[in-house]
PDB file of C-alpha atoms and ligand atoms in Angstrom:
ATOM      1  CA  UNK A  14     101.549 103.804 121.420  1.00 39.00           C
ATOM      2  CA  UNK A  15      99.191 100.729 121.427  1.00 44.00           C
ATOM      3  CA  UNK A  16      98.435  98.193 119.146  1.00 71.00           C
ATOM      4  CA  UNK A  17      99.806  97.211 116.275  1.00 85.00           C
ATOM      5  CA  UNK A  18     101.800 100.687 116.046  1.00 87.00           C
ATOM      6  CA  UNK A  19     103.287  99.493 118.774  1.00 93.00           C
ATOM      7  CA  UNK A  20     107.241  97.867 118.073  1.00 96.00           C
ATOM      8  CA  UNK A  21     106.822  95.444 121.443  1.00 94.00           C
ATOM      9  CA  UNK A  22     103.459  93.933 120.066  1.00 95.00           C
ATOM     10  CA  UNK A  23     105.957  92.584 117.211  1.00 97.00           C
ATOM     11  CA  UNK A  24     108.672  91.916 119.605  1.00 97.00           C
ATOM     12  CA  UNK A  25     106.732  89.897 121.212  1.00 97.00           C
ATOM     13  CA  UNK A  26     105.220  88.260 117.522  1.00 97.00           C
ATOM     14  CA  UNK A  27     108.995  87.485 116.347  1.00 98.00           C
ATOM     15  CA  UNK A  28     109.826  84.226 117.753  1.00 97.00           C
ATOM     16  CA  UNK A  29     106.859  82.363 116.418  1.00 98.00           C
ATOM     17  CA  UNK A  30     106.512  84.429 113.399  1.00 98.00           C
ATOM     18  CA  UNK A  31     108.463  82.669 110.803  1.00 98.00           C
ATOM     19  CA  UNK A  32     106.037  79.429 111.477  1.00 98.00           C
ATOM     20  CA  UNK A  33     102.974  80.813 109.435  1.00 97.00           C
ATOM     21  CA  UNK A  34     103.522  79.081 105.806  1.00 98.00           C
ATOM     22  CA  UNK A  35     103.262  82.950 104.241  1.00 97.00           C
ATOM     23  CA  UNK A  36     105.767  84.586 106.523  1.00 98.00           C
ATOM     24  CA  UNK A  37     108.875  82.137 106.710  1.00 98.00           C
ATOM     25  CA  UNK A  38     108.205  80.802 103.119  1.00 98.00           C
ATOM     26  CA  UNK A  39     109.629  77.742 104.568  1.00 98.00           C
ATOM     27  CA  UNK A  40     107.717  75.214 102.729  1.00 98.00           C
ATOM     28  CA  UNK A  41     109.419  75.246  98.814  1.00 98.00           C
ATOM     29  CA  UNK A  42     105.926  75.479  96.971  1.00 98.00           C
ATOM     30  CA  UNK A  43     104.419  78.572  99.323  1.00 98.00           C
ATOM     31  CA  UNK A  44     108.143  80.182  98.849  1.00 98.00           C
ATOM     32  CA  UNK A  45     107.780  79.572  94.865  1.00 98.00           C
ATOM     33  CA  UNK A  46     104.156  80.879  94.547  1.00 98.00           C
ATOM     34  CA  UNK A  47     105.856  84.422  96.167  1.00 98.00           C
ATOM     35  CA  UNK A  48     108.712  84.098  94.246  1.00 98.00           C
ATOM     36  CA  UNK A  49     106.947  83.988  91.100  1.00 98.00           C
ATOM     37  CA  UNK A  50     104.016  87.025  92.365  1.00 98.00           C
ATOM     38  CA  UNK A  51     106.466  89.350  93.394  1.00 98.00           C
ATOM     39  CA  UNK A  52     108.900  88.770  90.220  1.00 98.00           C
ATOM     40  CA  UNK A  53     105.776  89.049  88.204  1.00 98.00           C
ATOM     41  CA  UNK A  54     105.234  92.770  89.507  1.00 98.00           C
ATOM     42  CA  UNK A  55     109.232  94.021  90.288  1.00 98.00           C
ATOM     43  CA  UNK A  56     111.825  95.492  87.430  1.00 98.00           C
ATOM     44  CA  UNK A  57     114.283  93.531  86.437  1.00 97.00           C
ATOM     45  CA  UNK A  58     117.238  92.953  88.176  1.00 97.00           C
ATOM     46  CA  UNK A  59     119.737  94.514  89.510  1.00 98.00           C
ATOM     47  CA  UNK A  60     117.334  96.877  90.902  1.00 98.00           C
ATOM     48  CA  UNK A  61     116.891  98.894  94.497  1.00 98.00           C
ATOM     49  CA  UNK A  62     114.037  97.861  96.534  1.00 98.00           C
ATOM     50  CA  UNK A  63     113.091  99.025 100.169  1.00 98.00           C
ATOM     51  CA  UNK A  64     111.094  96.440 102.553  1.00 98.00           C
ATOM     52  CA  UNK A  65     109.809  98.795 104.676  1.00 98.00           C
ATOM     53  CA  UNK A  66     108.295  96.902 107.737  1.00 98.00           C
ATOM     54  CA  UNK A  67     110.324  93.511 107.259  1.00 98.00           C
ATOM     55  CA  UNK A  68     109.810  91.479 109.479  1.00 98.00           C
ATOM     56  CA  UNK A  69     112.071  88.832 109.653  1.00 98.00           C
ATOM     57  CA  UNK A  70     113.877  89.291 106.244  1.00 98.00           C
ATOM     58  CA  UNK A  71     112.128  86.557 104.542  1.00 98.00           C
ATOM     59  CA  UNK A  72     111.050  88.766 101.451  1.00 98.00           C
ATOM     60  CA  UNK A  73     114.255  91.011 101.581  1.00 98.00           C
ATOM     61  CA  UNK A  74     116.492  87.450 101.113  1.00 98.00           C
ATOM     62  CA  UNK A  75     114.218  85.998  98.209  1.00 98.00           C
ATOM     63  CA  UNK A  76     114.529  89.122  96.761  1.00 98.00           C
ATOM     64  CA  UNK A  77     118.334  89.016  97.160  1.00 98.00           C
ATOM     65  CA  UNK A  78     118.686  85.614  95.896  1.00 98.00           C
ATOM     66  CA  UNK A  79     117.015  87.029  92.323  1.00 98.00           C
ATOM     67  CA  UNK A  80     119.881  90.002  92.176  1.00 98.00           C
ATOM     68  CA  UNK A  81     117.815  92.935  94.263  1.00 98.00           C
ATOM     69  CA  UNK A  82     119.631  95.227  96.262  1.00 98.00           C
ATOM     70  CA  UNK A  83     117.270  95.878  99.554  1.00 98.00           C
ATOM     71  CA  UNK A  84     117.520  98.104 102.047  1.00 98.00           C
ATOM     72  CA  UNK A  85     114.954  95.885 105.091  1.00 98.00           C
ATOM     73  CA  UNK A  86     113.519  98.266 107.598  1.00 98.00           C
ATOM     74  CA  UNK A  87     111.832  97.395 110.527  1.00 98.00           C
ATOM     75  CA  UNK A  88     111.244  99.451 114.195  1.00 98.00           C
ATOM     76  CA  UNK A  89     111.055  95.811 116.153  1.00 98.00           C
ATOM     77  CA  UNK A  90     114.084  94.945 118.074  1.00 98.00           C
ATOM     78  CA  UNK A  91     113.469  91.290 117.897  1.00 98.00           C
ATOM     79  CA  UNK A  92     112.629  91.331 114.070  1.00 98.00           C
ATOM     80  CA  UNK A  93     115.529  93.795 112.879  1.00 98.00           C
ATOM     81  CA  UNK A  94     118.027  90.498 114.876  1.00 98.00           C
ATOM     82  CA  UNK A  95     115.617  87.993 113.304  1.00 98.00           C
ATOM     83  CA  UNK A  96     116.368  89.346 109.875  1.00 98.00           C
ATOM     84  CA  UNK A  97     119.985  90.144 110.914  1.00 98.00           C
ATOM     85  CA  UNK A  98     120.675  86.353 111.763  1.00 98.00           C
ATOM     86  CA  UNK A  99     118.542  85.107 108.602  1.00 98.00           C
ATOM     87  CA  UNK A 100     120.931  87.452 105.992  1.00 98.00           C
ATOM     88  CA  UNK A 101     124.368  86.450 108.021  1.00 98.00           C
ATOM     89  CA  UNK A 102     122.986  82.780 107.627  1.00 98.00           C
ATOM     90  CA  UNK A 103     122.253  83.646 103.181  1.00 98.00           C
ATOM     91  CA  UNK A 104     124.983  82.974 100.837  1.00 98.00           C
ATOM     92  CA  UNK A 105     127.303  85.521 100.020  1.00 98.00           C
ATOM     93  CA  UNK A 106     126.044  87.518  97.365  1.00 98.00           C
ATOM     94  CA  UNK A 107     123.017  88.016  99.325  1.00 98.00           C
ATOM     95  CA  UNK A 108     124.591  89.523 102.515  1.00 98.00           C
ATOM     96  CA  UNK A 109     126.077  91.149 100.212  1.00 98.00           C
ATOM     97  CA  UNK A 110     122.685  92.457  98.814  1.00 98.00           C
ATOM     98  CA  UNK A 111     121.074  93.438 101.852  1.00 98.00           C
ATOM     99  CA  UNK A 112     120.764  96.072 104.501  1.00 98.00           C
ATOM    100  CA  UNK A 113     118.968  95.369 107.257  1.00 98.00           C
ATOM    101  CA  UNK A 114     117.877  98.841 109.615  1.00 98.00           C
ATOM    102  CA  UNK A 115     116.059 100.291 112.730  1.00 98.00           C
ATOM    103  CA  UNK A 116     113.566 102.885 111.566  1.00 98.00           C
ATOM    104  CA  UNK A 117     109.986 103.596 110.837  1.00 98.00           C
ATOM    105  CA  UNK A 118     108.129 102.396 107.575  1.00 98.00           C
ATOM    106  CA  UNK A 119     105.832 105.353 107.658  1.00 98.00           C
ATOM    107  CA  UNK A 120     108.903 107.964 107.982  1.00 97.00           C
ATOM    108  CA  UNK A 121     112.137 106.194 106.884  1.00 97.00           C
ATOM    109  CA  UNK A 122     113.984 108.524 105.420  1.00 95.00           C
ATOM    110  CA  UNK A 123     114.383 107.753 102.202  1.00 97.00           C
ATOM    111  CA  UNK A 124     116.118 110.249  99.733  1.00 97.00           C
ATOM    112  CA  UNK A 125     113.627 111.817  97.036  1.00 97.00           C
ATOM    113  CA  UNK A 126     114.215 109.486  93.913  1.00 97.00           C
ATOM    114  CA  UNK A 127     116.696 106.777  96.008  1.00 98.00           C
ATOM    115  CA  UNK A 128     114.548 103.986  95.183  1.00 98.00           C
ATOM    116  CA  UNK A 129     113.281 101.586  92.056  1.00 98.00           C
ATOM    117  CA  UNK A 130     110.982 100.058  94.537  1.00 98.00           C
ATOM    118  CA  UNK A 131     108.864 100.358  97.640  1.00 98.00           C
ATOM    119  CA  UNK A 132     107.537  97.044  99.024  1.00 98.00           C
ATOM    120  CA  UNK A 133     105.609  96.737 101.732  1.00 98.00           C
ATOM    121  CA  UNK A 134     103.647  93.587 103.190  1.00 98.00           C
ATOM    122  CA  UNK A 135     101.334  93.375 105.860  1.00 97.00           C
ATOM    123  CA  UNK A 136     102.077  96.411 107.385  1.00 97.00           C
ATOM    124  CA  UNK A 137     100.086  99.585 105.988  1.00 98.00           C
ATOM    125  CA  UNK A 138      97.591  98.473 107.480  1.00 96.00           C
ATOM    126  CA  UNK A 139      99.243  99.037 111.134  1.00 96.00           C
ATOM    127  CA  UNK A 140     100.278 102.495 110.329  1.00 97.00           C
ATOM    128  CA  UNK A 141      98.937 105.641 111.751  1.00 96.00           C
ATOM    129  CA  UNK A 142      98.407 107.680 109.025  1.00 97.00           C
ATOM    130  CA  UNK A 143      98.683 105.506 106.080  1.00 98.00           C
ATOM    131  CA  UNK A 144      97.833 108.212 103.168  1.00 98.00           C
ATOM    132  CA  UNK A 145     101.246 110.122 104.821  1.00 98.00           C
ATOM    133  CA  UNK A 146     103.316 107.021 104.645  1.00 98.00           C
ATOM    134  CA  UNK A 147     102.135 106.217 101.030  1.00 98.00           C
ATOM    135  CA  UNK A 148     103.182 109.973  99.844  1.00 98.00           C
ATOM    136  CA  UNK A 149     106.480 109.854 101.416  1.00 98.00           C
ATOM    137  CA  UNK A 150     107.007 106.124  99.892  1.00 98.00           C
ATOM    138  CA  UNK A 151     106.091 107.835  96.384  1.00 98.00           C
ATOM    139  CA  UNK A 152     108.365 110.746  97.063  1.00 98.00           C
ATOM    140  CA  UNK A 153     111.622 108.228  97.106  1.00 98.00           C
ATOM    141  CA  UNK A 154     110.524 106.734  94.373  1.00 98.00           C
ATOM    142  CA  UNK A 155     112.709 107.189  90.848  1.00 98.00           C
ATOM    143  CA  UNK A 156     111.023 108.128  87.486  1.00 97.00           C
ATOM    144  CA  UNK A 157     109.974 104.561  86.687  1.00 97.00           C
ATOM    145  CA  UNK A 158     109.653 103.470  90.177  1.00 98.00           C
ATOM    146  CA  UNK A 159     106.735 101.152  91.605  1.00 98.00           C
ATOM    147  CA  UNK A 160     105.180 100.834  94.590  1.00 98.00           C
ATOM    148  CA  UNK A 161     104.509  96.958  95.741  1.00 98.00           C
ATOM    149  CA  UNK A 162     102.116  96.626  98.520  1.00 98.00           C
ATOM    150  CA  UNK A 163     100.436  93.239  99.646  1.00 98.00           C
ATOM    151  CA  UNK A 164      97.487  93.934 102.307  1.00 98.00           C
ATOM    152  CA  UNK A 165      94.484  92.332 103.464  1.00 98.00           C
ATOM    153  CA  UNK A 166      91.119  92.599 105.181  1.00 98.00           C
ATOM    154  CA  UNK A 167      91.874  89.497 107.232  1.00 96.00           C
ATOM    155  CA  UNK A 168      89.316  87.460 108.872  1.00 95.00           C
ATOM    156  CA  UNK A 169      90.695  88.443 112.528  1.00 94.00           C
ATOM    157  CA  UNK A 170      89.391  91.462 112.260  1.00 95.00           C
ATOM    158  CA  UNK A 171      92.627  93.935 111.147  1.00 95.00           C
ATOM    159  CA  UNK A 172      94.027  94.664 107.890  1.00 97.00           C
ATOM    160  CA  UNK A 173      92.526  97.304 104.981  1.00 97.00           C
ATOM    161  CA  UNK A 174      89.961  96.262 102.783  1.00 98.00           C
ATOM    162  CA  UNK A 175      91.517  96.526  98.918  1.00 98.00           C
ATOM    163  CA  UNK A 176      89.109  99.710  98.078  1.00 98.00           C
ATOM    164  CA  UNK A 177      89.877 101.758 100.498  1.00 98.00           C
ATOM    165  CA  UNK A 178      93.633 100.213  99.934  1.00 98.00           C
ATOM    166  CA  UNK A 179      93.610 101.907  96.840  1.00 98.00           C
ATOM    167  CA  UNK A 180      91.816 104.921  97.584  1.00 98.00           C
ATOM    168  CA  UNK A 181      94.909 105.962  99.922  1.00 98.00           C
ATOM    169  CA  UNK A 182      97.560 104.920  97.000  1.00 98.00           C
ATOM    170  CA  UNK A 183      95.537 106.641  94.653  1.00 98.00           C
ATOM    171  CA  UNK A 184      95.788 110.044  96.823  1.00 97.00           C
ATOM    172  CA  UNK A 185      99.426 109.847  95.769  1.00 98.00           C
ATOM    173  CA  UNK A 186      99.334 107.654  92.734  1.00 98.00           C
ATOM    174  CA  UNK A 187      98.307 107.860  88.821  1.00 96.00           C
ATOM    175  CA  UNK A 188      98.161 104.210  88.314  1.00 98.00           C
ATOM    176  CA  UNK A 189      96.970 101.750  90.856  1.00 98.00           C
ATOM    177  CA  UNK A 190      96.177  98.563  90.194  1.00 98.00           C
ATOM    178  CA  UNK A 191      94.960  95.877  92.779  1.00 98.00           C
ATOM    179  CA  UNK A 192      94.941  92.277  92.303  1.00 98.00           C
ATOM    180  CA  UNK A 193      93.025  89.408  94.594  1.00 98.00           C
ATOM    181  CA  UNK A 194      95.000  86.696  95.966  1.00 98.00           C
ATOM    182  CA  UNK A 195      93.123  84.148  96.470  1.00 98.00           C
ATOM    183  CA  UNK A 196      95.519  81.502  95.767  1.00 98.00           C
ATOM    184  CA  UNK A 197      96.066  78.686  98.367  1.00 98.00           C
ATOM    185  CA  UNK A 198      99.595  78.138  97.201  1.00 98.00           C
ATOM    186  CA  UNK A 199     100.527  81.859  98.919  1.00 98.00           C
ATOM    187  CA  UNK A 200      99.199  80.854 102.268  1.00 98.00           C
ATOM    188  CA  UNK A 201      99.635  77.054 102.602  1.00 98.00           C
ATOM    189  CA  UNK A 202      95.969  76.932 102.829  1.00 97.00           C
ATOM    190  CA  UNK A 203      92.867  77.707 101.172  1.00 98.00           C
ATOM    191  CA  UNK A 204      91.543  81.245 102.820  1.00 97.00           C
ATOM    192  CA  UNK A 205      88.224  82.853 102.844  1.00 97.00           C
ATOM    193  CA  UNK A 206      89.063  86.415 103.504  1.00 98.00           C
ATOM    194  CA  UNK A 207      90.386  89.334 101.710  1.00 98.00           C
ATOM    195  CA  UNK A 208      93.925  89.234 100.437  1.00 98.00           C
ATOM    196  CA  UNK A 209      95.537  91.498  97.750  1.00 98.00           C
ATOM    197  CA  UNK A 210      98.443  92.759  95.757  1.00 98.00           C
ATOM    198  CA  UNK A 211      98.619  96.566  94.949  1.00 98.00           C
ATOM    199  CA  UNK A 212     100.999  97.985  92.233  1.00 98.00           C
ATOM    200  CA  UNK A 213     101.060 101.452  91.763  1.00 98.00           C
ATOM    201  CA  UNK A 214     103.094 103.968  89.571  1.00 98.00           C
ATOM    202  CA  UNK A 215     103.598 108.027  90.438  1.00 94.00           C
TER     203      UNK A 215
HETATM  204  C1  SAM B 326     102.745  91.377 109.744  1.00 79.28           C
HETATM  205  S1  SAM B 326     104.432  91.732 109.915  1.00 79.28           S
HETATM  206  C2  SAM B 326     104.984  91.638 108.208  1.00 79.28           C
HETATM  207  C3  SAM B 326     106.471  91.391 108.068  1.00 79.28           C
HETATM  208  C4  SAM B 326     106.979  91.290 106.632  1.00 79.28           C
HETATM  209  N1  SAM B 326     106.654  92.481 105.874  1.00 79.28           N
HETATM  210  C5  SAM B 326     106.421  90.073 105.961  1.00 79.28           C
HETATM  211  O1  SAM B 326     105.532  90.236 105.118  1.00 79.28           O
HETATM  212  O2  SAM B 326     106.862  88.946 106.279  1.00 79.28           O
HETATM  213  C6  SAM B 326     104.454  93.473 110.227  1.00 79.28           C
HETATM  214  C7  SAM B 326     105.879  93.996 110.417  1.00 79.28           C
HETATM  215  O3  SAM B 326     105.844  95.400 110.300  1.00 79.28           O
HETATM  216  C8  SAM B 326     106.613  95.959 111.327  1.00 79.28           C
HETATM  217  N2  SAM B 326     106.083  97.319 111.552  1.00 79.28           N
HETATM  218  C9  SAM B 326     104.818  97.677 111.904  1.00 79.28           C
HETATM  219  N3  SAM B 326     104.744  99.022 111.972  1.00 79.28           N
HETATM  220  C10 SAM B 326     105.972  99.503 111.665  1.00 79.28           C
HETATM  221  C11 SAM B 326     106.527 100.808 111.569  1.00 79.28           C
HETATM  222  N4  SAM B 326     105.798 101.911 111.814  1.00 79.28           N
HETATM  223  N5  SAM B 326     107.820 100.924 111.217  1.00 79.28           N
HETATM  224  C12 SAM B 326     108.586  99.830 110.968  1.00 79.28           C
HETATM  225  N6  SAM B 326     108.126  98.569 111.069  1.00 79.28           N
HETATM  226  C13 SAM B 326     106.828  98.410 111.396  1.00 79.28           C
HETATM  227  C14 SAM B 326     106.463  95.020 112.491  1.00 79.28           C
HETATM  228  O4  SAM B 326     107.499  95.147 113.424  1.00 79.28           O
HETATM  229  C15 SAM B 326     106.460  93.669 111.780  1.00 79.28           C
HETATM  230  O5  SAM B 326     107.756  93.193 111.630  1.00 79.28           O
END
């Protein structure tokens, strides 16, 4: 393996990872601006939600602190302890909330109909075969179930661009609708490039 399909590329990414304002969420108004996108787009809680390619846990623990139950997957060594150590550091009710796994986002072995939710940031992008991944994701989905995807054509040169984002959901999906997010609060900074939110419904 090579590249971004590659777990020791993100091994290697962990220990600086949380300092980007989007991935830590550690400044209150970035963490507030996802807070308020992603419970825009989820079910209500309680609900299940899988995180499939979770870096650090930083989504899986906001998520947690607003009553979801999620099940954080990610095949990096470093960022499966990273997100270990930032759930045994949450409050109680969120370790009790979340699960945090070794396994692979495009094949992680979900049950059919297990899950209210599939989220997914920043990572389809980095899969293989991304139409394959999507299908599965659907598969585990229950009647009612969403799919929550935030990608990007970035300006380094990686990422998806948001058609041909959709075209893959929309292999597996009825519904998909994409939304542009250009909003400077999200990233701690204004941004030029591509960045979008994908919901999508079987
Ligand atoms: C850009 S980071 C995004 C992390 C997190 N989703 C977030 O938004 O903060 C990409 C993450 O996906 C993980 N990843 C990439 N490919 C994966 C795969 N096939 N299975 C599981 N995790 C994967 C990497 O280890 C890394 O933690």
């Amino acid at each position: 393996m090579s590249g971004a399909s590659d777990p020791g590329l993100w091994d290697a990414e962990a220990p600086g990872f949380d300092s980007a304002p989007d991935h830590g969420l550690l400044d209150p108004e970035v963490r507030a601006a996802w807070r308020d996108l992603l419970l825009g787009v989820l079910p209500s809680s309680p609900a299940d939600v899988v995180d499939l390619g979770c870096g650090t846990g930083t989504l899986a623990v906001l998520l947690a602190e607003h009553g979801f139950a999620v099940d954080a997957v990610d095949f990096s060594p470093a960022m499966v302890r990273l997100a270990s150590a930032k759930v045994a550091a949450a409050s109680a009710p969120v370790r009790r909330l979340v699960t945090v796994r070794t396994g692979d986002a495009a094949d992680p072995g979900l049950a059919p109909a297990s899950v209210d939710v599939v989220l997914c940031r920043h990572v389809l992008w980095a899969l293989p075969d991304p139409a394959l991944a999507v299908r599965r994701w659907v598969g585990a989905l229950r009647p009612g179930g969403r799919l929550v995807l935030v990608e990007g054509d970035w300006s380094t040169g990686a990422g998806l661009t948001a058609e041909r984002c959709a075209e893959i959901v929309g292999e597996s999906c009825a519904s998909v609708e994409v939304r542009h997010l250009p909003d400077p609060r999200l990233w701690g900074r204004e941004i030029t490039d591509e960045r979008y939110l994908v919901v999508a419904h079987a």
